[in-house]
Coordinates of N, CA and C in Angstrom, one line a residue:
M84 N 2.8 7.4 -12.2 CA 3.1 6.1 -11.8 C 2.2 5.0 -12.2
E85 N 2.4 4.2 -13.0 CA 1.4 3.2 -13.4 C 1.4 2.1 -12.3
L86 N 0.2 1.8 -12.0 CA -0.2 0.9 -10.8 C 0.0 -0.5 -11.2
T87 N 0.6 -1.4 -10.5 CA 0.4 -2.6 -10.8 C -0.8 -3.6 -10.2
T88 N -0.8 -4.7 -10.2 CA -2.2 -5.4 -9.7 C -1.7 -5.4 -8.3
L89 N -0.5 -5.7 -7.9 CA -0.1 -5.6 -6.5 C -0.4 -4.4 -5.8
D90 N -0.1 -3.1 -6.5 CA -0.3 -2.0 -5.9 C -1.8 -2.0 -5.8
E91 N -2.6 -2.1 -6.5 CA -4.0 -2.2 -6.4 C -4.7 -3.1 -5.2
A92 N -3.9 -4.0 -5.1 CA -4.4 -5.1 -4.1 C -3.9 -4.3 -2.9
I93 N -2.8 -3.8 -2.7 CA -2.4 -2.9 -1.5 C -3.3 -1.7 -1.1
L94 N -3.8 -1.0 -2.0 CA -4.6 0.3 -2.0 C -5.9 -0.4 -1.5
D95 N -6.4 -1.3 -2.1 CA -7.7 -2.0 -1.8 C -7.6 -2.0 -0.1
E96 N -6.8 -2.7 0.5 CA -6.5 -3.0 1.8 C -6.5 -1.9 2.5
L97 N -5.7 -1.0 2.0 CA -5.5 0.3 2.8 C -6.9 1.2 2.7
N98 N -7.5 0.9 1.9 CA -9.0 1.8 1.9 C -9.8 1.3 3.0
E99 N -9.5 0.1 3.5 CA -10.4 -0.5 4.4 C -9.9 -0.2 5.9
G100 N -8.7 0.5 5.9 CA -8.0 0.9 7.1 C -6.6 0.6 7.0
A101 N -5.8 1.2 8.0 CA -4.5 1.0 8.3 C -4.0 -0.5 8.3
R102 N -3.1 -0.7 7.8 CA -2.4 -2.1 7.7 C -1.0 -2.1 7.9
T103 N -0.6 -3.2 8.4 CA 1.0 -3.4 8.7 C 1.4 -4.1 7.5
Q104 N 2.8 -4.1 7.3 CA 3.4 -4.6 6.3 C 3.1 -6.2 6.4
G105 N 3.1 -6.9 7.5 CA 2.8 -8.1 7.5 C 1.6 -8.5 7.2
F106 N 0.7 -7.5 7.4 CA -0.8 -7.9 7.2 C -0.9 -7.9 5.9
L107 N -0.4 -7.0 5.3 CA -0.3 -7.0 3.5 C 0.4 -8.4 3.0
V108 N 1.2 -8.8 3.5 CA 1.7 -9.9 3.1 C 0.9 -11.2 3.1
D109 N 0.3 -11.3 4.2 CA -0.8 -12.3 4.4 C -1.9 -12.2 3.6
A110 N -2.5 -10.9 3.4 CA -3.7 -10.6 2.8 C -3.4 -10.9 1.1
T111 N -2.2 -10.4 0.8 CA -2.1 -10.7 -0.7 C -1.3 -12.0 -1.2
G112 N -0.6 -12.6 -0.3 CA 0.1 -13.9 -0.5 C 1.4 -13.7 -1.2
E113 N 1.6 -12.4 -1.4 CA 3.1 -12.1 -1.9 C 4.2 -12.0 -1.1
P114 N 5.5 -12.4 -1.4 CA 6.7 -12.3 -0.4 C 6.8 -10.8 0.0
R115 N 7.5 -10.9 1.3 CA 7.6 -9.8 2.0 C 8.5 -8.7 1.1
Y116 N 9.5 -9.1 0.3 CA 10.3 -8.3 -0.3 C 9.6 -7.5 -1.1
K117 N 8.6 -8.1 -2.1 CA 7.8 -7.5 -2.9 C 6.9 -6.4 -2.3
I118 N 6.3 -6.7 -1.3 CA 5.4 -5.8 -0.4 C 6.0 -4.4 -0.3
H119 N 7.4 -4.8 0.6 CA 8.3 -3.9 0.9 C 8.5 -2.9 -0.1
E120 N 8.9 -3.4 -1.3 CA 9.2 -2.5 -2.4 C 8.0 -1.8 -3.0
R121 N 6.8 -2.3 -3.1 CA 5.8 -1.6 -3.5 C 5.3 -0.3 -2.4
L122 N 5.4 -0.6 -1.2 CA 5.1 0.1 -0.1 C 6.2 1.5 -0.3
K123 N 7.3 1.3 -0.4 CA 8.5 2.3 -0.5 C 7.9 3.2 -1.8
L124 N 7.7 2.5 -2.8 CA 7.3 3.3 -4.1 C 6.0 4.0 -3.8
L125 N 5.0 3.5 -3.3 CA 3.6 4.1 -3.1 C 3.8 5.2 -2.0
T126 N 4.7 4.9 -0.9 CA 4.9 6.0 0.0 C 5.9 7.4 -0.8
A127 N 6.7 7.0 -1.6 CA 7.7 8.2 -2.1 C 6.6 9.0 -3.1
V128 N 5.6 8.4 -3.8 CA 4.8 9.2 -4.7 C 3.6 10.0 -3.9
G129 N 3.5 9.6 -2.5 CA 2.6 10.2 -1.7 C 1.3 9.5 -1.7
Y130 N 1.1 8.4 -2.1 CA -0.3 7.9 -2.3 C -0.6 7.1 -0.7
I131 N 0.4 6.7 0.0 CA 0.2 6.3 1.3 C 1.3 6.7 2.4
E132 N 1.0 6.5 3.5 CA 2.2 7.3 4.6 C 2.4 5.8 5.8
N133 N 3.5 5.8 6.1 CA 3.8 5.0 7.2 C 3.7 5.6 8.5
I134 N 2.6 5.3 9.1 CA 2.4 6.2 10.4 C 3.0 5.6 11.8
H135 N 3.6 4.4 11.3 CA 4.3 3.9 12.6 C 5.4 3.1 12.1
E136 N 6.6 3.9 12.2 CA 7.7 2.9 11.6 C 8.1 1.8 12.1
S137 N 8.1 1.7 13.5 CA 8.5 0.7 14.2 C 7.5 -0.7 14.0
T138 N 6.4 -0.6 13.6 CA 5.5 -1.9 13.3 C 5.1 -1.7 11.7
A139 N 5.7 -0.8 11.0 CA 5.4 -0.6 9.3 C 3.7 -0.9 9.3
L140 N 3.3 0.2 10.3 CA 1.8 0.4 9.8 C 1.7 1.6 8.9
Y141 N 0.7 1.3 7.8 CA 0.5 2.2 6.5 C -0.9 2.7 6.7
E142 N -1.2 3.8 6.2 CA -2.5 4.2 5.9 C -2.5 5.0 4.5
I143 N -3.7 5.0 3.8 CA -3.9 5.5 2.7 C -3.9 7.2 2.8
R144 N -3.0 7.8 1.8 CA -3.2 9.3 1.8 C -4.3 9.9 0.7
T145 N -4.1 9.3 -0.4 CA -4.9 9.7 -1.5 C -4.9 8.4 -2.5
D146 N -5.9 8.0 -3.1 CA -6.2 6.8 -3.9 C -6.1 7.4 -5.2
P147 N -4.8 7.3 -6.2 CA -4.9 7.9 -7.4 C -5.9 7.0 -8.3
R148 N -6.6 6.0 -8.1 CA -7.7 5.5 -8.8 C -9.0 6.5 -8.9
A149 N -9.2 7.1 -7.9 CA -10.1 7.8 -7.7 C -10.3 9.2 -8.5
A150 N -9.0 9.4 -8.7 CA -8.7 10.8 -9.6 C -8.9 10.2 -11.0
S151 N -8.5 9.2 -11.4 CA -8.8 8.6 -12.8 C -10.0 7.9 -13.2
G152 N -10.9 7.8 -12.1 CA -12.0 7.3 -12.3 C -12.0 5.8 -12.3
E153 N -11.3 5.2 -11.9 CA -11.0 3.6 -11.7 C -12.0 3.0 -10.4

C-alpha cells in the first residue's frame, strides 16, 4: 500500500499515542469522512488497530515507514 500524505499524518499522530478519530480530524484539519476512510484502510493492512470501537480509539501496530527506512 502506498501511503498518502494523510496516512503519514495519521501515523505520526499514532506514534505519539492512541488517538480517537475525532482527535485525528482536529489534528489534521481533514474532513471526518477522509479520516474514517484512511483509518479503515490502515486497519485492513494491519498498520493500526481500533482498540475501542465505541469511541473509535486507534493505536499503531506497526509503522510501515520504519521498515522502508523513511
